[in-house]
Coordinates of C-alpha atoms in Angstrom, one line a residue:
X1 CA -20.2 11.9 -22.9
X2 CA -18.6 8.6 -21.8
X3 CA -18.2 8.9 -18.1
X4 CA -15.0 7.6 -16.4
X5 CA -16.4 4.5 -14.6
X6 CA -18.7 3.5 -17.5
X7 CA -15.8 3.6 -20.0
X8 CA -13.1 2.0 -17.8
X9 CA -15.0 -0.5 -15.7
X10 CA -17.0 -1.9 -18.6
X11 CA -13.8 -2.8 -20.3
X12 CA -12.6 -4.4 -17.1
X13 CA -15.8 -6.4 -16.8
X14 CA -15.4 -7.7 -20.4
X15 CA -11.8 -8.7 -19.6
X16 CA -12.9 -10.8 -16.6
X17 CA -16.0 -12.4 -18.3
X18 CA -14.0 -15.6 -18.9
X19 CA -13.0 -16.1 -15.3
X20 CA -15.6 -18.6 -14.5
X21 CA -19.1 -20.0 -15.1
X22 CA -20.5 -18.0 -12.2
X23 CA -20.1 -14.8 -14.2
X24 CA -22.9 -13.6 -16.4
X25 CA -22.8 -10.3 -18.1
X26 CA -26.1 -8.4 -18.6
X27 CA -26.4 -6.0 -21.6
X28 CA -25.8 -3.2 -19.1
X29 CA -22.5 -4.7 -18.0
X30 CA -23.6 -6.0 -14.5
X31 CA -22.1 -9.0 -12.9
X32 CA -24.8 -11.3 -11.4
X33 CA -23.5 -14.1 -9.2
X34 CA -26.1 -15.5 -6.7
X35 CA -24.5 -17.8 -4.1
X36 CA -22.0 -17.2 -1.4
X37 CA -19.4 -19.3 -3.3
X38 CA -20.0 -17.3 -6.4
X39 CA -19.6 -14.0 -4.7
X40 CA -16.5 -15.4 -2.9
X41 CA -15.0 -16.3 -6.3
X42 CA -15.7 -12.9 -7.6
X43 CA -13.9 -11.3 -4.6
X44 CA -11.0 -13.8 -5.0
X45 CA -10.5 -12.6 -8.5
X46 CA -10.2 -9.0 -7.1
X47 CA -7.7 -10.1 -4.5
X48 CA -5.6 -12.0 -7.0
X49 CA -5.6 -9.3 -9.6
X50 CA -5.0 -6.4 -7.1
X51 CA -2.7 -3.8 -8.7
X52 CA 1.0 -3.8 -7.7
X53 CA 1.8 -0.2 -8.5
X54 CA 1.9 1.0 -4.9
X55 CA 5.5 -0.4 -4.8
X56 CA 6.5 1.2 -8.1
X57 CA 6.0 4.6 -6.5
X58 CA 9.3 4.0 -4.8
X59 CA 10.9 5.1 -8.1
X60 CA 9.6 8.6 -7.3
X61 CA 11.3 8.6 -3.9
X62 CA 14.9 8.4 -2.8
X63 CA 14.6 4.6 -2.5
X64 CA 14.8 3.0 -6.0
X65 CA 16.5 3.7 -9.2
X66 CA 16.5 2.4 -12.7
X67 CA 19.6 1.0 -14.4
X68 CA 20.3 4.0 -16.8
X69 CA 22.3 1.7 -19.1
X70 CA 19.2 -0.6 -19.7
X71 CA 17.1 1.0 -22.5
X72 CA 14.2 -1.3 -21.8
X73 CA 13.9 -0.5 -18.1
X74 CA 14.5 3.2 -18.8
X75 CA 11.6 3.2 -21.4
X76 CA 9.4 1.6 -18.7
X77 CA 10.3 3.5 -15.6
X78 CA 12.5 6.4 -16.7
X79 CA 9.6 8.9 -16.6
X80 CA 8.2 7.9 -13.2
X81 CA 11.6 8.3 -11.5
X82 CA 11.8 11.9 -12.6
X83 CA 8.2 12.7 -11.7
X84 CA 6.6 12.7 -15.2
X85 CA 3.0 11.7 -14.6
X86 CA 1.5 11.7 -18.1
X87 CA 4.2 10.1 -20.4
X88 CA 3.8 10.4 -24.1
X89 CA 5.3 6.9 -24.7
X90 CA 3.1 3.9 -24.7
X91 CA 5.9 1.9 -23.1
X92 CA 6.0 4.1 -20.0
X93 CA 4.7 2.8 -16.7
X94 CA 1.2 4.0 -15.7
X95 CA -0.5 3.8 -12.4
X96 CA -3.5 1.5 -12.0
X97 CA -6.4 4.0 -12.0
X98 CA -8.7 1.6 -14.0
X99 CA -7.9 -1.5 -12.0
X100 CA -8.6 0.2 -8.6
X101 CA -12.0 1.4 -9.8
X102 CA -12.7 -2.1 -11.3
X103 CA -11.9 -3.6 -7.9
X104 CA -14.2 -1.0 -6.3
X105 CA -16.9 -2.1 -8.8
X106 CA -16.6 -5.7 -7.6
X107 CA -16.7 -4.6 -3.9
X108 CA -19.8 -2.6 -4.7
X109 CA -21.5 -5.6 -6.2
X110 CA -21.0 -7.7 -3.1
X111 CA -22.0 -4.8 -0.8
X112 CA -25.2 -4.3 -2.8
X113 CA -26.0 -8.0 -2.6
X114 CA -25.4 -8.0 1.1
X115 CA -27.6 -5.0 1.8
X116 CA -30.3 -6.4 -0.5
X117 CA -30.0 -9.8 1.3
X118 CA -29.7 -11.7 -1.9
X119 CA -26.6 -13.8 -1.3
X120 CA -27.7 -17.4 -1.2
X121 CA -26.4 -20.6 0.4
X122 CA -24.2 -19.3 3.2
X123 CA -24.4 -18.8 6.9
X124 CA -24.9 -15.3 8.3
X125 CA -21.4 -15.4 9.7
X126 CA -19.9 -16.3 6.3
X127 CA -22.0 -13.7 4.5
X128 CA -21.0 -11.0 7.0
X129 CA -17.3 -11.9 6.6
X130 CA -17.5 -11.6 2.9
X131 CA -19.3 -8.3 3.0
X132 CA -16.9 -7.0 5.6
X133 CA -14.0 -7.8 3.2
X134 CA -15.8 -6.0 0.4
X135 CA -16.2 -2.9 2.5
X136 CA -12.5 -3.0 3.5
X137 CA -11.5 -3.6 -0.1
X138 CA -13.4 -0.6 -1.2
X139 CA -11.8 1.5 1.6
X140 CA -8.4 0.2 0.7
X141 CA -8.7 1.1 -3.0
X142 CA -10.0 4.6 -2.2
X143 CA -7.1 5.0 0.3
X144 CA -4.5 4.1 -2.3
X145 CA -6.2 6.4 -4.9
X146 CA -6.4 9.4 -2.6
X147 CA -2.7 8.9 -1.7
X148 CA -1.7 8.7 -5.4
X149 CA -3.9 11.6 -6.7
X150 CA -4.8 13.7 -3.7
X151 CA -2.7 16.0 -1.6
X152 CA -1.3 14.5 1.7
X153 CA -3.9 14.6 4.5
X154 CA -1.4 16.2 6.8
X155 CA -0.4 19.0 4.4
X156 CA -1.9 22.4 5.6
X157 CA -5.0 23.2 3.5
X158 CA -5.1 19.8 1.9
X159 CA -8.5 18.7 3.2
X160 CA -10.6 20.9 1.0
X161 CA -8.6 20.2 -2.2
X162 CA -9.9 18.0 -4.9
X163 CA -8.7 14.4 -5.0
X164 CA -10.5 11.5 -6.7
X165 CA -14.1 10.4 -7.3
X166 CA -15.7 8.3 -4.7
X167 CA -17.5 5.4 -6.2
X168 CA -20.0 4.0 -3.7
X169 CA -22.5 2.4 -6.1
X170 CA -22.4 0.9 -9.6
X171 CA -24.6 3.4 -11.4
X172 CA -22.6 3.5 -14.7
X173 CA -24.6 6.5 -15.9
X174 CA -23.7 8.7 -12.9
X175 CA -21.7 11.8 -13.6
X176 CA -18.7 11.6 -11.3
X177 CA -16.7 14.5 -10.0
X178 CA -13.6 14.7 -7.8
X179 CA -14.3 14.5 -4.1
X180 CA -12.1 16.4 -1.6
X181 CA -9.4 14.7 0.4
X182 CA -11.6 15.1 3.5
X183 CA -14.6 13.5 1.8
X184 CA -12.5 10.5 0.6
X185 CA -11.1 9.9 4.0
X186 CA -14.5 10.2 5.6
X187 CA -15.8 7.5 3.3
X188 CA -12.8 5.3 4.0
X189 CA -13.4 5.6 7.8
X190 CA -17.1 5.0 7.3
X191 CA -16.4 1.8 5.3
X192 CA -14.0 0.6 7.9
X193 CA -16.6 1.1 10.7
X194 CA -18.8 -1.4 8.9
X195 CA -15.9 -3.7 8.0
X196 CA -14.9 -3.8 11.7
X197 CA -18.4 -4.9 12.6
X198 CA -18.7 -7.5 9.9
X199 CA -15.3 -9.2 9.7
X200 CA -15.2 -12.1 12.1
X201 CA -12.4 -14.4 11.0
X202 CA -9.4 -14.1 13.4
X203 CA -7.1 -16.3 11.4
X204 CA -7.5 -18.2 8.2
X205 CA -6.9 -22.0 8.7
X206 CA -4.7 -22.4 5.7
X207 CA -1.8 -20.3 4.4
X208 CA -3.4 -20.2 1.0
X209 CA -6.1 -17.9 2.4
X210 CA -3.6 -15.3 3.8
X211 CA -4.6 -12.9 1.0
X212 CA -8.0 -12.4 2.7
X213 CA -8.6 -9.8 5.3
X214 CA -9.2 -10.9 8.9
X215 CA -9.8 -9.1 12.2
X216 CA -6.1 -8.2 12.6
X217 CA -6.1 -6.8 9.1
X218 CA -8.8 -4.4 10.2
X219 CA -6.7 -3.1 13.1
X220 CA -3.7 -2.9 10.8
X221 CA -5.4 -0.8 8.2
X222 CA -7.0 1.3 10.9
X223 CA -3.5 2.0 12.2
X224 CA -2.2 2.9 8.8
X225 CA -5.1 5.3 8.1
X226 CA -4.6 7.0 11.4
X227 CA -0.9 7.3 10.8
X228 CA -1.4 9.0 7.4
X229 CA -3.9 11.4 9.1
X230 CA -1.5 12.3 11.9
X231 CA -4.0 11.0 14.4
X232 CA -1.4 9.8 16.9
X233 CA -3.7 8.5 19.6
X234 CA -5.7 6.3 17.2
X235 CA -2.6 5.2 15.3
X236 CA -1.0 4.1 18.6
X237 CA -4.1 2.3 19.9
X238 CA -4.7 0.4 16.6
X239 CA -1.0 -0.5 16.3
X240 CA -1.1 -1.9 19.8
X241 CA -4.2 -3.9 18.9
X242 CA -2.2 -5.5 16.0
X243 CA 0.7 -6.3 18.4
X244 CA -1.7 -7.7 21.0
X245 CA -3.1 -10.1 18.3
X246 CA 0.1 -10.9 16.5
X247 CA 3.3 -9.8 18.2
X248 CA 5.8 -12.1 16.3
X249 CA 8.9 -10.6 14.9
X250 CA 11.4 -12.7 12.9
X251 CA 14.8 -12.8 14.6
X252 CA 17.3 -12.3 11.9
X253 CA 20.0 -13.5 14.3
X254 CA 18.5 -17.1 14.3
X255 CA 20.1 -19.7 12.1
X256 CA 16.8 -20.6 10.5
X257 CA 15.6 -17.0 10.0
X258 CA 13.6 -16.1 6.9
X259 CA 12.8 -12.9 5.1
X260 CA 9.9 -11.3 7.1
X261 CA 7.9 -10.8 3.9
X262 CA 7.8 -14.5 3.2
X263 CA 4.1 -15.5 3.4
X264 CA 4.9 -18.4 5.8
X265 CA 6.7 -16.0 8.2
X266 CA 4.8 -15.3 11.4
X267 CA 5.0 -11.6 10.8
X268 CA 2.7 -11.7 7.8
X269 CA -0.9 -10.6 8.6
X270 CA -2.3 -10.2 5.0
X271 CA -0.5 -11.3 1.9
X272 CA -2.6 -9.7 -0.9
X273 CA -0.3 -7.4 -2.9
X274 CA 2.6 -8.2 -5.1
X275 CA 4.3 -5.0 -4.1
X276 CA 6.3 -4.3 -6.2
X277 CA 5.7 -6.6 -9.1
X278 CA 8.3 -9.0 -10.5
X279 CA 8.9 -6.6 -13.4
X280 CA 9.5 -3.7 -11.1
X281 CA 11.7 -5.7 -8.8
X282 CA 13.9 -6.8 -11.7
X283 CA 14.3 -3.2 -12.8
X284 CA 14.7 -1.5 -9.4
X285 CA 18.0 -1.0 -7.7
X286 CA 18.8 0.4 -4.3
X287 CA 20.0 4.0 -4.3
X288 CA 23.2 5.0 -2.6
X289 CA 21.1 7.1 -0.2
X290 CA 19.5 3.9 1.0
X291 CA 22.7 1.8 1.0
X292 CA 24.2 4.4 3.3
X293 CA 21.3 4.0 5.8
X294 CA 22.4 0.5 6.7
X295 CA 25.5 -0.1 8.9
X296 CA 27.6 -3.3 9.0
X297 CA 25.7 -4.6 12.1
X298 CA 22.3 -4.4 10.4
X299 CA 21.4 -7.9 9.4
X300 CA 18.6 -6.7 7.1
X301 CA 21.0 -5.6 4.3
X302 CA 22.0 -9.2 3.6
X303 CA 18.5 -10.6 4.1
X304 CA 16.7 -7.9 2.0
X305 CA 19.1 -7.3 -0.8
X306 CA 21.5 -9.1 -3.2
X307 CA 24.5 -7.8 -5.0
X308 CA 26.4 -5.9 -6.1
X309 CA 25.9 -7.0 -9.7
X310 CA 28.3 -6.2 -12.5
X311 CA 27.1 -2.6 -12.5
X312 CA 27.5 -2.3 -8.7
X313 CA 23.8 -2.3 -8.0
X314 CA 21.9 -4.0 -5.2
X315 CA 18.4 -5.4 -5.9
X316 CA 15.6 -6.7 -3.6
X317 CA 15.3 -10.3 -2.4
X318 CA 12.1 -9.8 -0.5
X319 CA 9.6 -8.7 -3.2
X320 CA 8.5 -9.5 -6.7
X321 CA 7.5 -13.2 -6.4
X322 CA 4.2 -14.8 -5.2
X323 CA 5.7 -16.1 -2.0
X324 CA 6.5 -12.5 -1.0
X325 CA 3.0 -11.1 -1.5
X326 CA 2.3 -8.8 1.5
X327 CA 0.0 -6.0 2.5
X328 CA 0.3 -5.9 6.3
X329 CA 3.0 -7.4 8.5
X330 CA 3.9 -6.9 12.2
X331 CA 7.2 -5.1 11.7
X332 CA 5.3 -2.1 10.3
X333 CA 3.1 -1.8 13.4
X334 CA 6.0 -1.8 15.9
X335 CA 7.2 1.2 14.0
X336 CA 3.7 2.8 13.8
X337 CA 3.3 2.3 17.6
X338 CA 6.7 3.9 18.2
X339 CA 6.1 6.9 15.9
X340 CA 2.7 7.6 17.3
X341 CA 3.9 7.2 20.9
X342 CA 6.7 9.6 20.4
X343 CA 4.5 12.2 18.7
X344 CA 2.1 12.0 21.7
X345 CA 5.1 12.4 24.1
X346 CA 5.2 8.9 25.4
X347 CA 8.9 8.5 24.7
X348 CA 9.3 5.5 27.0
X349 CA 6.8 3.4 25.0
X350 CA 8.3 4.7 21.7
X351 CA 11.7 3.6 22.7
X352 CA 10.4 0.2 23.9
X353 CA 8.7 -0.6 20.6
X354 CA 11.5 0.6 18.5
X355 CA 14.1 -1.4 20.4
X356 CA 12.0 -4.5 20.3
X357 CA 12.2 -4.4 16.5
X358 CA 15.9 -3.4 16.5
X359 CA 16.8 -6.3 18.7
X360 CA 15.6 -8.7 16.0
X361 CA 17.3 -6.8 13.1
X362 CA 20.8 -6.1 14.4
X363 CA 23.5 -8.4 15.6
X364 CA 24.2 -8.2 19.4
X365 CA 27.0 -5.7 19.0
X366 CA 25.0 -3.5 16.7
X367 CA 21.9 -3.7 19.0
X368 CA 23.9 -2.7 22.0
X369 CA 25.1 0.5 20.2
X370 CA 21.5 1.2 19.1
X371 CA 20.1 0.7 22.5
X372 CA 22.4 3.2 24.1
X373 CA 21.8 5.7 21.4
X374 CA 18.0 5.4 21.4
X375 CA 17.8 5.8 25.1
X376 CA 19.7 9.0 25.0
X377 CA 17.6 10.6 22.1
X378 CA 15.4 13.7 22.5
X379 CA 11.9 13.6 21.1
X380 CA 12.9 15.1 17.8
X381 CA 15.9 12.8 17.5
X382 CA 13.8 9.7 18.3
X383 CA 11.1 10.6 15.7
X384 CA 13.8 11.0 13.1
X385 CA 15.4 7.6 14.0
X386 CA 12.0 5.9 13.9
X387 CA 11.3 7.3 10.4
X388 CA 14.8 6.2 9.3
X389 CA 14.2 2.8 10.7
X390 CA 10.9 2.6 8.8
X391 CA 12.9 3.3 5.6
X392 CA 15.3 0.5 6.4
X393 CA 12.7 -2.0 7.6
X394 CA 10.1 -1.4 4.9
X395 CA 12.4 -0.8 1.9
X396 CA 10.9 -1.8 -1.4
X397 CA 7.5 -2.7 0.2
X398 CA 5.6 0.3 -1.1
X399 CA 5.9 2.7 1.9
X400 CA 8.7 5.1 1.3
X401 CA 7.0 7.5 -1.2
X402 CA 4.0 7.8 1.1
X403 CA 6.1 8.3 4.2
X404 CA 7.8 11.2 2.5
X405 CA 4.5 12.6 1.5
X406 CA 2.9 12.5 4.9
X407 CA 5.9 13.9 6.8
X408 CA 8.3 16.5 5.4
X409 CA 8.0 16.1 1.6
X410 CA 11.8 16.8 1.4
X411 CA 13.8 17.9 -1.6
X412 CA 15.0 15.0 -3.7
X413 CA 17.9 15.4 -6.2
X414 CA 18.7 12.7 -8.8
X415 CA 21.6 12.4 -11.2
X416 CA 20.6 10.4 -14.3
X417 CA 22.6 10.0 -17.5
X418 CA 24.5 13.1 -16.6
X419 CA 21.4 15.3 -16.0
X420 CA 20.2 16.6 -12.6
X421 CA 16.5 16.4 -11.7
X422 CA 15.1 18.0 -8.6
X423 CA 11.9 17.5 -6.7
X424 CA 11.7 20.6 -4.5
X425 CA 10.6 20.7 -0.9
X426 CA 6.8 20.3 -0.8
X427 CA 6.8 20.1 -4.6
X428 CA 3.3 19.9 -6.2
X429 CA 4.6 16.7 -7.9
X430 CA 4.3 14.9 -4.5
X431 CA 0.8 14.5 -5.8
X432 CA 0.5 12.5 -9.0
X433 CA -1.7 13.8 -11.7
X434 CA -4.9 11.9 -12.7
X435 CA -4.1 9.8 -15.9
X436 CA -4.7 11.6 -19.2
X437 CA -6.9 8.7 -20.4
X438 CA -9.2 9.3 -17.5
X439 CA -9.4 13.0 -18.3
X440 CA -10.1 12.3 -21.9
X441 CA -13.0 10.0 -20.9
X442 CA -14.4 12.6 -18.5
X443 CA -12.9 16.2 -18.9
X444 CA -14.7 17.1 -15.6
X445 CA -12.0 15.3 -13.7
X446 CA -9.5 18.0 -14.8
X447 CA -10.8 20.4 -12.1

């Protein structure tokens, strides 16, 4: 039997074998760099080639739609927007199962070398930083995989359900089985414990290194993990760590304001992912549901979207190009702090963080209205407003599908080419099926 990692990662290794002289492929398919610079180059390749499909999941939500009149775009993304996970057409979009596991393979190579103390020509601080980034990269890949192919952590009964295989070594002969949601999250948390200890760079000196993880990235990812787990105390504390380290919010009222996802903007913490990709950005348009979320006083609509085009569609201006690569930015963590604070009954702090963001996103008249409304909201109303504000603030950045999954998993109805498609409340299709190619390579992943 050809096991899943052996089949898929070996093809990935062969693909990258031309990336530089530091790569040497053994007959078994192992990458063998030696020096710190060579291992850094290996990880840089993983950063630069990181999959962009987290953003494409917005087609599954109520956020993005495909122009139904464009046959090419419909061939690419028509299936994903109606929740077909295993399309029969080769043209249809597929999630990046192979590429996440290949990235994990690279991370494991660096982790193994660090633990074996075989990385040469670098200070201990530099070696620790590199290894910490590898641990965090492995955790981040497993996090995305479990949130594609595993049930939401917060869904009752989800923890004991099967999700994805954990790959914590590079034994290509190992027979892999699906780990539970609980097991995957435990591994993620374990990796982040090590990453937190090893990562020591607070800020990178040059913007060109913004794709690399730093100490604030660790707090940011910790906050996101805790949010997805519904661990409100931890989510709040970690989001506050982010804000303490990097509090900047772009004021869209300023004459020189820029889109907050621009890599030179002070909001950007880590600019790794091209989420969504340029191809998705060109093909994705804002749904009427999302258009209706913005009022005339919300400055983000003009900053974040352009249109209408000749079909009446609005498209994203803040994604799809290299200058808009982003994984973590501060706007997200004001909202994480607010949501977590509200859920743990600290409504005063929840209002404070929410209004701090709103003040930078609405014109003065609009903010005045929002301030009055937010201060009068009950706990349930405030949480609903925070979640709606997340939708407005983080639109097209790869968050909406996952926010729906971790919260209410609501019914979604779509009208496409005269047909009605419905994702029911708490529908099983809120969890994506493992790709059929992976099942064919290892039938044991079916169960």
